[in-house]
Coordinates of C-alpha atoms and ligand atoms in Angstrom, one line a residue:
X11 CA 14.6 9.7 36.0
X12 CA 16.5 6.2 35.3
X13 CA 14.3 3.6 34.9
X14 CA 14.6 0.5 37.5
X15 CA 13.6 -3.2 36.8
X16 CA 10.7 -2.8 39.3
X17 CA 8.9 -0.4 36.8
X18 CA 8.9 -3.3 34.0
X19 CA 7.5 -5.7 37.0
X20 CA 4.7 -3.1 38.3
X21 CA 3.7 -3.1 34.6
X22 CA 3.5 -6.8 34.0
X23 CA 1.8 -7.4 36.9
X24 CA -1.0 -4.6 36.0
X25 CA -2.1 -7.2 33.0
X26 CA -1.3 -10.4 35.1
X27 CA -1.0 -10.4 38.8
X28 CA 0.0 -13.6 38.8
X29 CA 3.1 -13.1 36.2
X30 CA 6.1 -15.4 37.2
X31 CA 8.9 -12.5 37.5
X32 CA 11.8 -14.5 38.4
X33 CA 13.4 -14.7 34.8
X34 CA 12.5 -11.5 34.3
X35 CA 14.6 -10.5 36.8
X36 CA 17.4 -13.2 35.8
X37 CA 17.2 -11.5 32.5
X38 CA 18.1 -7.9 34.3
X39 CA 20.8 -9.4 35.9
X40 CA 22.8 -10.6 33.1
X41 CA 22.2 -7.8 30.9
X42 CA 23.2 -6.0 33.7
X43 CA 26.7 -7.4 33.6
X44 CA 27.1 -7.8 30.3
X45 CA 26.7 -4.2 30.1
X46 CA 28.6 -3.1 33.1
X47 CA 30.5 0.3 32.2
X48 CA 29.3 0.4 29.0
X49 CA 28.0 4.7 28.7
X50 CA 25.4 5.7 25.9
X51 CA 26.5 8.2 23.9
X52 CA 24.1 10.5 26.1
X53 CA 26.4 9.6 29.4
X54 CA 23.8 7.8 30.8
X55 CA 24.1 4.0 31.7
X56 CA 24.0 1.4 28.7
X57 CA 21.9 -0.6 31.5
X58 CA 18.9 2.3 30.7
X59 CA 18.5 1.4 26.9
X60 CA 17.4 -1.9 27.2
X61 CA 15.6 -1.0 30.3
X62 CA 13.6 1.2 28.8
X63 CA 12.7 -0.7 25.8
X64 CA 11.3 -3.7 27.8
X65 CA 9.1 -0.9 30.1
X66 CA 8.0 -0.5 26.3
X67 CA 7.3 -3.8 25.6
X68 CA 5.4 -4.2 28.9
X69 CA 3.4 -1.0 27.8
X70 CA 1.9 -2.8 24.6
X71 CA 1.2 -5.8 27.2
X72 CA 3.9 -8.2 25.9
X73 CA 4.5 -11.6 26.7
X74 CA 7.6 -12.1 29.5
X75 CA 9.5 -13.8 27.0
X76 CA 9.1 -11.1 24.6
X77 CA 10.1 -8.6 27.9
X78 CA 13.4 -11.0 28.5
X79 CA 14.3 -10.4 25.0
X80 CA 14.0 -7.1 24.9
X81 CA 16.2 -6.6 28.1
X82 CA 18.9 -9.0 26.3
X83 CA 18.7 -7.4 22.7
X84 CA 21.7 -5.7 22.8
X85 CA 23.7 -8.4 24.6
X86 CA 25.5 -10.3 22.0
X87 CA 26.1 -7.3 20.1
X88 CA 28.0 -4.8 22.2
X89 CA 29.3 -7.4 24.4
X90 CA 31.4 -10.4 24.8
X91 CA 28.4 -12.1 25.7
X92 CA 27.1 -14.7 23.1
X93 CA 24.0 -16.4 22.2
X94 CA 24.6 -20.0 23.3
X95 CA 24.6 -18.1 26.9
X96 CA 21.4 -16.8 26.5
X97 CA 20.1 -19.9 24.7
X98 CA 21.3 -21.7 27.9
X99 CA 20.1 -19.8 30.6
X100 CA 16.4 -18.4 28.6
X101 CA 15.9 -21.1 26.5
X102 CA 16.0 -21.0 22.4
X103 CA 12.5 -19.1 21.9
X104 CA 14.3 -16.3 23.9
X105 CA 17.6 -16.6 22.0
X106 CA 15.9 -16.7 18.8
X107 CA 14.3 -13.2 19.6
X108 CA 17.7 -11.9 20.3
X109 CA 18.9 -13.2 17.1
X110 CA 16.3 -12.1 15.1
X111 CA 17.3 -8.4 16.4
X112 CA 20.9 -9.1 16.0
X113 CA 19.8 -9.6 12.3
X114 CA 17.2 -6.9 11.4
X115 CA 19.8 -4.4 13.7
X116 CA 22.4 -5.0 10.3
X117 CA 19.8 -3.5 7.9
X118 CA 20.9 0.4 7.1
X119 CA 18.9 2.7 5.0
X120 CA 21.9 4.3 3.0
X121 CA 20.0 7.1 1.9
X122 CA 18.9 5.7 -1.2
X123 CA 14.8 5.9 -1.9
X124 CA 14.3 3.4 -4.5
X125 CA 16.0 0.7 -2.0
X126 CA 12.9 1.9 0.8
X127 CA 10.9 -1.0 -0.6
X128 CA 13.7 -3.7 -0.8
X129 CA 14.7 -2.9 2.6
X130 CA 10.9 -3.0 3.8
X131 CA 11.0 -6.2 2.6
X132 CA 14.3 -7.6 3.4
X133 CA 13.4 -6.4 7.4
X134 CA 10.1 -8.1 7.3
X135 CA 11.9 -11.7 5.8
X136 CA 14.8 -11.2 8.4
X137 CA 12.6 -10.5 11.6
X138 CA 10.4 -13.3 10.3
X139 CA 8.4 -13.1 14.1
X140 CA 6.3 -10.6 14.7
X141 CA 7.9 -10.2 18.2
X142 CA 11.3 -9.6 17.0
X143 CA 9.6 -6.6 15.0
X144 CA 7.8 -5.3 18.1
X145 CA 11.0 -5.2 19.9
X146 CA 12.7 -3.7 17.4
X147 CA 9.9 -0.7 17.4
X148 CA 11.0 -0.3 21.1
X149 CA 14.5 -0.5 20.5
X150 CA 14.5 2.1 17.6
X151 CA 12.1 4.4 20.0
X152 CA 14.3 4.7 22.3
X153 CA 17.4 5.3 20.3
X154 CA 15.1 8.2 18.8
X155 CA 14.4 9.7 22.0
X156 CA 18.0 9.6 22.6
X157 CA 19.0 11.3 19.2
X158 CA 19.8 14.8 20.5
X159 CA 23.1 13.0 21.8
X160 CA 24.3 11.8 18.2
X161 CA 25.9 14.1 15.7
X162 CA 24.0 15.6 13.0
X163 CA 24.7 13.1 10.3
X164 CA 23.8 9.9 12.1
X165 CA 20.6 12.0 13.6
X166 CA 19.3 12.4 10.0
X167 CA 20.4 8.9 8.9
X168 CA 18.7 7.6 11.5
X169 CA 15.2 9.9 11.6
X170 CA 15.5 9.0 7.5
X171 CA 16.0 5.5 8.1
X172 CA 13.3 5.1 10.3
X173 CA 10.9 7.1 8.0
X174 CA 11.5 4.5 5.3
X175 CA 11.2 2.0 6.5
X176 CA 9.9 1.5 10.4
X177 CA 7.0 3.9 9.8
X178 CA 5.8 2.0 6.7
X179 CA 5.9 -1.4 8.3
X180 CA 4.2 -0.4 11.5
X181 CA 1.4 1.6 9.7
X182 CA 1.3 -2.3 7.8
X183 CA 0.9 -4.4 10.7
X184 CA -1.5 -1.8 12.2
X185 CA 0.5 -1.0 14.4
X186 CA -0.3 2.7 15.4
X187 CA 1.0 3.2 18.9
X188 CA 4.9 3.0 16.8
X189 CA 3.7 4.5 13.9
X190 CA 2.7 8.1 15.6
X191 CA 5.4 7.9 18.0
X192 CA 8.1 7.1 15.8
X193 CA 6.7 9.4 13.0
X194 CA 6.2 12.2 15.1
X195 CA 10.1 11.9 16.4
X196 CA 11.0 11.7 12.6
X197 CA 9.3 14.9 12.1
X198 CA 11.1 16.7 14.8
X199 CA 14.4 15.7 13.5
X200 CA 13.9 15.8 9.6
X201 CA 11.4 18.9 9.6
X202 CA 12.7 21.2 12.7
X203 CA 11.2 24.5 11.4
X204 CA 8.0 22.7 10.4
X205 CA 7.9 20.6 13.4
X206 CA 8.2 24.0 15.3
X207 CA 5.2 25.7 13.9
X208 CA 3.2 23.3 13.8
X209 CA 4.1 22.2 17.7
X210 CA 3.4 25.4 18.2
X211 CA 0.1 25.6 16.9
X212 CA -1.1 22.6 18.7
X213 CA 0.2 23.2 22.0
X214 CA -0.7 26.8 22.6
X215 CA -3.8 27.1 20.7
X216 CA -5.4 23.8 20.2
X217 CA -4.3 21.5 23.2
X218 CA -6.2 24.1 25.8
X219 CA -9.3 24.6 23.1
X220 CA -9.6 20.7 23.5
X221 CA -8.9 20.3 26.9
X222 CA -11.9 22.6 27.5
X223 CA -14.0 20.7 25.1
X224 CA -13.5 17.9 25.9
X225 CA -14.1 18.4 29.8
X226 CA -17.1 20.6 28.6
X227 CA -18.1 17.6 26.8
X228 CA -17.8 14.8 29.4
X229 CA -19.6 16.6 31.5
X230 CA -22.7 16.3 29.4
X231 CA -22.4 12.8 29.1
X232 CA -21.1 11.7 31.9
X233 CA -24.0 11.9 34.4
X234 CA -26.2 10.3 31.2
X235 CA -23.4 7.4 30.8
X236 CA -23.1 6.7 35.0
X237 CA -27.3 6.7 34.8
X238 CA -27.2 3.8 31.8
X239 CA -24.8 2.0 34.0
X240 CA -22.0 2.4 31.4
X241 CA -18.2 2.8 32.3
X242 CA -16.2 4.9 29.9
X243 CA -13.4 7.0 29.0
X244 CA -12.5 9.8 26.9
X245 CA -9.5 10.5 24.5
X246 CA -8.5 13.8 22.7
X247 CA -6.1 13.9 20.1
X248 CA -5.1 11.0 18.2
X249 CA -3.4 12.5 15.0
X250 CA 0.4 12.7 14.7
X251 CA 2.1 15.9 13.9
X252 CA 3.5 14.2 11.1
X253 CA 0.1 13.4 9.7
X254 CA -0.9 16.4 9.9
X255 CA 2.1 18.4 8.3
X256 CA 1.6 15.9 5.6
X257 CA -2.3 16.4 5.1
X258 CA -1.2 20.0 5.0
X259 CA 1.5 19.8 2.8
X260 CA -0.9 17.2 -0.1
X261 CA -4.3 19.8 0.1
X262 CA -2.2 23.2 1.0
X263 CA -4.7 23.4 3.7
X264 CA -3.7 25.1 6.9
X265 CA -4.3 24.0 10.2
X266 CA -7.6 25.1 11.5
X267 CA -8.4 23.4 8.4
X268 CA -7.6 20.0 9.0
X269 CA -8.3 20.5 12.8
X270 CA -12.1 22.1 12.0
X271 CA -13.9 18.8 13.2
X272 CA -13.6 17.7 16.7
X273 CA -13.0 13.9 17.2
X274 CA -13.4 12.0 20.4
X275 CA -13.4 8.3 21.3
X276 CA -15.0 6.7 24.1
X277 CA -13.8 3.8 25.0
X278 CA -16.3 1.2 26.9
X279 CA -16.5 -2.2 28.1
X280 CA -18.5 -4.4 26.1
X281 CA -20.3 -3.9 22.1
X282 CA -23.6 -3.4 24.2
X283 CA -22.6 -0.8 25.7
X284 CA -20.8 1.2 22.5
X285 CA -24.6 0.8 21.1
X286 CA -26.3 2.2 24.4
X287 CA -23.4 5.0 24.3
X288 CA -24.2 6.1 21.2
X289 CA -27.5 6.2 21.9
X290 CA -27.1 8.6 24.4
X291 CA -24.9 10.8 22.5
X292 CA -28.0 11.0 20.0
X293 CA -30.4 11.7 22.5
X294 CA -28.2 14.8 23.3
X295 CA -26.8 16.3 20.5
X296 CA -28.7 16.1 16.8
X297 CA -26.7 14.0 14.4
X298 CA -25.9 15.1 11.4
X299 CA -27.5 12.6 8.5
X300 CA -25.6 9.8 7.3
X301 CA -22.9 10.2 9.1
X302 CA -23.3 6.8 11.6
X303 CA -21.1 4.3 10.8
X304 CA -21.2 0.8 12.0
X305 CA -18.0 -0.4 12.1
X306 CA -18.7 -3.1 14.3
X307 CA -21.6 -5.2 12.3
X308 CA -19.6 -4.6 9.4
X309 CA -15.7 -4.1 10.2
X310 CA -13.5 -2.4 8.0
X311 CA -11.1 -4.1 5.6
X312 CA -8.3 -3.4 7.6
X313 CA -10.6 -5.0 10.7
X314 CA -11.2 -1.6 12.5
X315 CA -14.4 -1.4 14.5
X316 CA -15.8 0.6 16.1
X317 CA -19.1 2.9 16.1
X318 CA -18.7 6.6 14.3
X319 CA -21.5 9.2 14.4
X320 CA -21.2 13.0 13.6
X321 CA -23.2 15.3 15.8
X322 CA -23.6 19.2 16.3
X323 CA -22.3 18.9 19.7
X324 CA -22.1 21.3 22.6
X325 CA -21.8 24.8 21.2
X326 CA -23.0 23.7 18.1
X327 CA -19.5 22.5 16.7
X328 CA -19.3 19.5 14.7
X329 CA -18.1 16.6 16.6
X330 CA -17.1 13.0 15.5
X331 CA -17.3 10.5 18.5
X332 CA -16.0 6.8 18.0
X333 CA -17.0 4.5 20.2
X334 CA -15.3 1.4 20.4
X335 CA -14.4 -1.2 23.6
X336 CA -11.0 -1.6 25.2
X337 CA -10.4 -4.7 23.2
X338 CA -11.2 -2.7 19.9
X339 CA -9.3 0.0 21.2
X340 CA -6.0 -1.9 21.6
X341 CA -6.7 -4.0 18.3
X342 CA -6.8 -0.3 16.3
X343 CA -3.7 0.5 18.0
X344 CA -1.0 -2.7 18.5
X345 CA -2.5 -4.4 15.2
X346 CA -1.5 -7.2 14.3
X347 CA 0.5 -7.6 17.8
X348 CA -2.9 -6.8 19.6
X349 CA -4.0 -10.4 19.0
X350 CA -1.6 -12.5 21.3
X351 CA -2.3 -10.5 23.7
X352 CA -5.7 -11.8 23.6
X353 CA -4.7 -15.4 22.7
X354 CA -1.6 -15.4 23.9
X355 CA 0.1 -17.4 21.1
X356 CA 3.0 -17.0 19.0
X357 CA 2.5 -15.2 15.5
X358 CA 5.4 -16.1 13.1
X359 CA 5.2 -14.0 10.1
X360 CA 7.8 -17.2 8.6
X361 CA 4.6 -19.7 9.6
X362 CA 1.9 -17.1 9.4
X363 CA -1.7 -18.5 10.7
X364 CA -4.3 -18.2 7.8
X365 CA -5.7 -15.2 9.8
X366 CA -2.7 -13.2 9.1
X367 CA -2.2 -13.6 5.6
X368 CA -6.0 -13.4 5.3
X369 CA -5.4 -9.3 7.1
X370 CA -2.5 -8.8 4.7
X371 CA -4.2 -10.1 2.0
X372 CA -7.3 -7.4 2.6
X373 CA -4.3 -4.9 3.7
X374 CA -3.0 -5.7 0.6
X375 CA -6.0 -5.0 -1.6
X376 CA -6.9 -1.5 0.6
X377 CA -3.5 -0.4 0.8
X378 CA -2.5 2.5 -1.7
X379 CA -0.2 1.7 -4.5
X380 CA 2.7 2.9 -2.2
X381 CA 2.3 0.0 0.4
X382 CA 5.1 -2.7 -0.8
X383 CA 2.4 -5.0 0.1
X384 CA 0.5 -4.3 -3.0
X385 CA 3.2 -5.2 -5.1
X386 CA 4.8 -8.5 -3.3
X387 CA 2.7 -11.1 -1.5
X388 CA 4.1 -11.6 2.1
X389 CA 4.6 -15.4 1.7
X390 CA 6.8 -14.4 -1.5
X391 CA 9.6 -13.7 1.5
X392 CA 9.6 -16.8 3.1
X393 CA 12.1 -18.8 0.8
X394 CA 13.8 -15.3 -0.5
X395 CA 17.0 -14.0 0.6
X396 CA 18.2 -10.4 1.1
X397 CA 22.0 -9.5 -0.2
X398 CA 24.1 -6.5 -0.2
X399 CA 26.3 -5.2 -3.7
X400 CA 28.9 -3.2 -2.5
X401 CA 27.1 -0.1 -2.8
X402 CA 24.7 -0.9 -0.5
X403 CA 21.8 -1.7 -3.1
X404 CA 19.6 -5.4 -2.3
X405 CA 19.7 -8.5 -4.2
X406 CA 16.3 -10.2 -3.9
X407 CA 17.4 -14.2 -4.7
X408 CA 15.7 -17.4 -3.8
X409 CA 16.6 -19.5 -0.9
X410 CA 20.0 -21.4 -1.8
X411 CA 21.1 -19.1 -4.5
X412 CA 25.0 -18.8 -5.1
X413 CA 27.0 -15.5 -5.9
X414 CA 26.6 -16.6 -9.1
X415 CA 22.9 -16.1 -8.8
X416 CA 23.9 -12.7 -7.6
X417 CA 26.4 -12.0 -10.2
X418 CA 23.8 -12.7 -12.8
X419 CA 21.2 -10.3 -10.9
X420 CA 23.1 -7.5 -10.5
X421 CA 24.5 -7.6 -14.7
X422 CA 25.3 -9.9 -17.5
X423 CA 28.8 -8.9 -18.1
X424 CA 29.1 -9.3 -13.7
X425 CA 28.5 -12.9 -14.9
X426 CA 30.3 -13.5 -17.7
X427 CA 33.8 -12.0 -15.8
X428 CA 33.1 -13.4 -12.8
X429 CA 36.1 -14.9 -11.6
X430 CA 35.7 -15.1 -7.7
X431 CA 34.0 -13.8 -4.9
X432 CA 34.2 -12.0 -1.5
X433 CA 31.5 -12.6 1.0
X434 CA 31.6 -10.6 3.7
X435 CA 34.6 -9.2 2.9
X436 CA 36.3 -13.0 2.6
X437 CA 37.2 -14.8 -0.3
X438 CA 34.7 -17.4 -0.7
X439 CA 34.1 -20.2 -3.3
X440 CA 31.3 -19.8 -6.5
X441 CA 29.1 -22.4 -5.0
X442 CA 28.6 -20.4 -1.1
X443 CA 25.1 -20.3 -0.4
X444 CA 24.5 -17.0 0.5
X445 CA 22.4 -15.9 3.6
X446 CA 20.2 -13.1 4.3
X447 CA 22.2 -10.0 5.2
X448 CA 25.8 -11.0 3.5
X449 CA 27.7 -8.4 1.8
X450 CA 28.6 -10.0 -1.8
X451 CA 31.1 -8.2 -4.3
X452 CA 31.5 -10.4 -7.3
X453 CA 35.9 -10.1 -8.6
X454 CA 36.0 -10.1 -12.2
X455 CA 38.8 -9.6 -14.6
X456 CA 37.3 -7.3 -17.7
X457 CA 38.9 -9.7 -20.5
X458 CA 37.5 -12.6 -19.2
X459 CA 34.7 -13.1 -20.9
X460 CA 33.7 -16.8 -20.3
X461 CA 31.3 -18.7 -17.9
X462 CA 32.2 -21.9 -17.1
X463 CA 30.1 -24.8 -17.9
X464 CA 30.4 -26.1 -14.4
X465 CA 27.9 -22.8 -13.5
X466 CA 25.1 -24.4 -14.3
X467 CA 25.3 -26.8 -11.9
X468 CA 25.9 -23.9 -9.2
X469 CA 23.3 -21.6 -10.5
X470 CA 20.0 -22.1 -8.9
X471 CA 18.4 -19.2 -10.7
X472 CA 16.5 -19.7 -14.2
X473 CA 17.7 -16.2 -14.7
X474 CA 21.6 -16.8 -14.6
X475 CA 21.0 -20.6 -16.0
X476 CA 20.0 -18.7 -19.2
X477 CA 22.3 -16.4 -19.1
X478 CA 25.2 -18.7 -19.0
X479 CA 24.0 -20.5 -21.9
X480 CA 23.4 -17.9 -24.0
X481 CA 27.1 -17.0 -23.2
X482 CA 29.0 -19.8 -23.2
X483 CA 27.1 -20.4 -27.4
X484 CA 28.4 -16.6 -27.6
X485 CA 31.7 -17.0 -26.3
X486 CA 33.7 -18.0 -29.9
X487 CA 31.2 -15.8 -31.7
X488 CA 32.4 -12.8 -29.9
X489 CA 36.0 -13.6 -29.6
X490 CA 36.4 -13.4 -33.2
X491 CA 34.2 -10.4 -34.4
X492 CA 34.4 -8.5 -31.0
X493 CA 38.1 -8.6 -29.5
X494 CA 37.7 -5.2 -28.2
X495 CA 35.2 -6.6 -25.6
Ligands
LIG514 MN1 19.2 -1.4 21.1

């Protein structure tokens, strides 16, 4: 079923009647035209990708700005269509967005797993607003929905791609509702046979064995819940495949394994009434001993709360229940996203509020040794810059730095031959400053051995200053005892 503008407005209007809908549907309009004729490779209307990215969007409760950018982000890129348009008619926050996606949208995984962690970065220093990374989630969601209609090259490229280095950076920011989507997707394209089984597994055995539970279950409680006055509802499963498959694959576990305690979360509407729930659950099923966990007096590092307890529930099976309220709910999925919903304000991970460096920091200190963020502190991106050799590996240089920076970077002897430059596939001068995203292949000539003096001027790294200097005191040295070089 094609998705129409009036789905995206029914959604905004479920979190605020009162939502002012008119640019939205300004916003429809001209991406409308400025995708007119334009097919997806599926055959369906262009019109439907950005369509149903900003019915994403409106899903995780974002802003109408943030909805306006996602129905523009393909606009200056497929089309004649530029930004000073957008800028003109949506104003610069809007046109910034649209940029920002423009921007991360250049970033390709070439298939290479030591760049995973420079590309992680890169993405996160090129987004820079956490907005542009949410829209980019629902972009790239989409497109892997769509993947059946790509060939079998770009499919894995892109399922690859998005393992490396989406996946990671939503399960960063917290942000869950992605992660298992996109992960799960991943895992269908990467990992068919595996994806298969294990599909399998869950759909015909253990989706109806919960279903039953779980309604078994709620009907225990609920008459007790309605009686303390308590609103509530009950979730399932909340594991990905991929998670699964994985905890399989580490412990050689099989799936009745992993899948041999029963988890459910109720969700309620205020922390009194998480502690009254629980309550209740304890009143009807014993609790196993030290198994309570108060997430909410004491949150985790992360900032989860919720309440856990482990009881021998109906049938005697061993059940977890988390209880947790809407808000906390939304907080353990959207992360860091989830708080402007709440406060409705801009989050800039180039300006970042204390509060987010202050979860990255604690991220940073919880996270396994994998996480990039255990190795680089967030703010260390904000006056960095992300180039391309010409095979596709990054150059991680400070803001300002020259291709002679970069020559330096990638090798001594790139330096010391240097005798020109192509940018972006356009001869450019030694002193360029390069930008985020530019494609930099140094020219050298293999007998010319000498920096020039004028280099340090140029140079705004320590690292090629050095290097210079130790070269140029070479130079006469090695001229006379090593012609061959
Ligand atoms: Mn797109």
């Amino acid at each position: 079923m094609p998705i129409t503008i009036q789905q995206i407005i029914d959604e905004l209007k479920k979190n605020d009647p009162r939502v002012d809908t008119d640019m939205i549907i300004l916003a429809y309009e001209f991406a409308a035209k400025a995708h007119q004729g334009q097919k997806r490779k599926s055959g369906e209307s262009y019109l439907q990708h950005p369509l149903q990215t900003a019915l994403t969007l409106a899903q995780i409760k974002a802003e109408p700005d943030v909805i306006i950018a996602g129905l523009l982000h393909d606009v200056p890129e497929d089309t004649g269509e530029n930004l000073k348009e957008i800028e003109k008619q949506f104003g610069k926050d809007v046109a910034d967005m649209v940029e920002g996606i423009t921007k991360v949208g250049k970033i390709k995984y070439r298939g290479i797993e030591r760049h995973a962690e420079s590309l992680k970065k890169m993405f996160i220093a090129m987004a820079a607003d956490i907005r542009v990374i949410l829209i980019k989630f629902a972009d790239r969601l989409h497109n892997l929905m769509t993947l059946d209609a790509l060939p079998e090259n770009k499919r894995q490229r892109i399922a690859r791609e998005t393992l490396e280095i989406y996946v990671p950076i939503a399960g960063l920011l917290g942000i869950w509702y992605f992660k298992y989507q996109m992960e799960d997707l991943c895992f269908k394209y990467l990992y068919p046979e595996e994806y298969k089984k294990l599909e399998f597994t869950y759909e015909h055995e253990q989706k109806l064995e919960n279903k039953q539970y779980i309604k078994k279950t709620k009907n225990i409680l609920m008459p007790q819940l309605k009686e303390a006055g308590i609103n509530f509802d009950i979730q399932g499963r909340f594991k990905s495949l991929y998670s699964i498959f994985l905890k399989m694959q580490k412990k050689e576990r099989k799936f009745s394994d992993i899948y041999d305690v029963f988890a459910l979360r109720i969700i309620v509407d205020s922390v009194a009434d998480c502690y009254k729930t629980i309550g209740v659950i304890h009143s009807l099923w014993r609790p196993k001993t030290n198994r309570f966990k108060d997430y909410i007096a004491v949150p985790k590092p992360n900032g989860y709360q919720a309440l856990h307890t482990t009881v021998f529930g109906p049938g005697g099976k061993v059940t977890e229940f988390q209880v947790l309220t809407q808000k906390m709910y939304e907080e353990s999925i959207y992360g860091i996203a989830a708080h402007w919903f709440y406060k409705n304000k801009k989050i800039s991970l180039g300006k970042q509020p204390r509060w987010v460096r202050d979860i990255l920091v604690l991220m940073r200190h919880t996270a396994n040794s994998e996480e990039f963020i255990s190795t680089a502190k967030i703010d260390v991106f904000q006056d960095r810059i992300f180039v391309f050799t010409p095979k596709g590996d990054v150059i991680d240089l400070p803001d300002g730095a020259t291709p002679i920076d970069f020559a330096y970077a990638v090798h001594t002897d790139i330096g010391d031959q240097c005798i020109g430059v192509m940018i972006n596939d356009k001869i450019s001068k030694l002193n360029t400053e390069l930008r985020s995203g530019d494609l930099v292949e140094i020219i050298i000539e293999k007998n010319h051995r000498k920096p020039s003096r004028d280099w340090l001027k140029i140079a705004k790294t320590q690292r090629a200053r050095s290097k210079i200097k130790f070269s140029l005191k070479q130079g006469g040295w090695r001229e006379k005892f090593m012609p061959w070089r």
